[in-house]
């Protein structure tokens, strides 16, 4: 990606984070504890997404805010959310409803630090309650921008 493109993506991401800063106010105070099997690190996800066997690749869903998804997202990721809002939670459930419950599914938000994120816990809880047995959370301790984009991992931009 050229420097001008990276700068544009960063401006969009940072602008979106600044514009959405107040959204995290109601975030859950207790940190979610996921098992190692319920998480995937960014580098590992990139490797999985490059698997020559397309059927072995995970299905990825961004459960964050639309403005951030448009700015930059994991290549191939769907958008459904944000589940911190009733209509976003309904959108996530509707998106996931037709998927087999054995789908290798990765969910992420990345709007802010995971411990303060208003979206990742409701997304994981809803998908888990729907019976998904291979559900994982993408570990983004600081944000999608800092833990993915700034590390020059692959991104896609644009609408759903």
XYZ file of C-alpha atoms in Angstrom:
160
model
C 0.000 0.000 0.000
C 1.332 3.438 -0.901
C 2.066 6.007 1.797
C -0.807 8.244 0.653
C -3.244 5.326 0.964
C -1.949 4.453 4.439
C -2.292 8.077 5.505
C -5.879 8.193 4.236
C -6.762 4.970 6.033
C -5.204 6.219 9.270
C -7.110 9.486 9.036
C -10.352 7.593 8.545
C -9.624 5.179 11.357
C -8.468 7.810 13.794
C -11.290 10.134 12.856
C -13.759 7.320 13.394
C -12.257 6.465 16.758
C -12.342 10.093 17.851
C -15.904 10.508 16.634
C -16.957 7.352 18.432
C -15.011 7.976 21.632
C -18.138 8.457 23.709
C -19.568 5.116 22.605
C -17.254 3.241 24.950
C -18.646 5.002 28.027
C -21.106 2.207 28.753
C -18.601 -0.583 28.168
C -18.637 -3.515 30.522
C -16.201 -3.104 33.386
C -15.235 -6.733 33.905
C -12.713 -8.128 31.462
C -13.902 -11.059 29.393
C -11.729 -14.094 29.864
C -11.427 -16.139 26.712
C -9.601 -19.430 26.570
C -6.647 -19.802 24.221
C -8.872 -21.885 21.937
C -11.351 -18.978 21.794
C -8.792 -16.447 20.536
C -6.637 -15.898 17.483
C -3.697 -13.523 17.165
C -3.455 -11.211 14.118
C -0.472 -12.979 12.510
C -2.131 -16.368 12.920
C -5.340 -15.092 11.314
C -3.416 -13.700 8.342
C -1.808 -17.125 7.892
C -5.184 -18.894 8.145
C -6.718 -16.537 5.574
C -3.941 -17.456 3.119
C -4.599 -21.185 3.431
C -4.642 -22.666 -0.103
C -7.598 -24.805 0.978
C -10.384 -22.213 0.844
C -12.676 -24.462 2.884
C -10.200 -24.324 5.791
C -10.213 -20.521 5.929
C -12.195 -18.926 8.738
C -15.255 -16.777 8.185
C -14.503 -13.349 9.658
C -17.053 -10.806 10.832
C -16.432 -7.266 11.978
C -18.850 -6.463 14.787
C -17.630 -2.904 15.157
C -18.798 0.412 13.809
C -19.567 0.892 10.127
C -17.314 3.946 9.755
C -14.319 1.926 10.942
C -15.219 -1.019 8.699
C -15.353 1.283 5.679
C -11.966 2.772 6.574
C -10.165 -0.559 6.855
C -11.063 -4.127 7.727
C -9.716 -7.656 7.564
C -9.859 -8.751 3.904
C -12.951 -10.830 3.261
C -14.582 -9.856 6.551
C -18.314 -9.351 6.609
C -19.856 -6.492 8.568
C -22.635 -7.048 11.089
C -23.092 -4.734 13.997
C -22.429 -3.020 16.218
C -23.972 -5.420 18.743
C -23.799 -2.825 21.524
C -26.998 -1.455 19.950
C -30.203 -3.513 19.607
C -30.372 -3.131 15.816
C -26.702 -4.103 15.506
C -27.174 -7.186 17.664
C -30.158 -8.162 15.513
C -28.053 -7.629 12.363
C -25.290 -9.866 13.727
C -27.745 -12.631 14.587
C -29.436 -12.363 11.183
C -26.061 -12.509 9.425
C -24.999 -15.589 11.418
C -28.333 -17.444 11.299
C -27.747 -19.311 7.996
C -24.193 -20.386 8.854
C -23.560 -23.969 9.969
C -22.865 -24.016 13.703
C -19.529 -25.727 12.992
C -18.282 -22.757 10.947
C -14.751 -21.652 11.798
C -15.851 -18.161 12.847
C -13.703 -15.204 13.929
C -15.291 -12.053 15.327
C -13.584 -8.730 15.956
C -14.326 -5.085 16.610
C -11.160 -3.063 17.124
C -12.779 0.278 17.926
C -10.826 0.581 21.158
C -8.949 -1.586 23.678
C -10.619 -4.998 24.001
C -11.092 -4.556 27.744
C -13.241 -1.465 27.106
C -14.940 -2.509 23.869
C -18.738 -2.223 23.933
C -19.115 -4.652 21.009
C -16.867 -7.693 21.324
C -18.471 -9.222 24.421
C -22.073 -8.946 23.162
C -20.983 -10.304 19.764
C -19.176 -13.290 21.262
C -22.000 -13.985 23.728
C -24.681 -13.849 21.014
C -22.781 -16.112 18.622
C -21.908 -18.526 21.427
C -25.574 -18.625 22.497
C -26.512 -19.416 18.885
C -24.450 -22.598 19.207
C -21.292 -21.804 17.242
C -18.704 -24.350 18.337
C -15.634 -22.974 16.523
C -15.973 -19.341 17.570
C -12.907 -17.198 18.217
C -12.138 -13.572 18.993
C -9.406 -11.729 17.103
C -7.039 -10.392 19.761
C -6.685 -6.632 19.273
C -5.531 -5.347 22.684
C -5.328 -1.674 21.653
C -7.396 -1.240 18.469
C -7.638 -2.466 14.887
C -5.571 0.519 13.767
C -2.730 -0.106 16.218
C -2.747 -3.903 16.276
C -3.429 -4.565 12.582
C -3.142 -1.553 10.262
C -0.018 0.025 11.793
C 1.638 -3.403 11.592
C 1.031 -3.376 7.827
C -1.128 -6.487 7.874
C -3.436 -6.851 4.844
C -6.510 -4.640 4.769
C -9.531 -4.075 2.588
C -11.470 -0.837 2.411
C -14.948 0.172 1.457
C -18.509 -0.845 2.049
C -20.080 -4.171 2.829
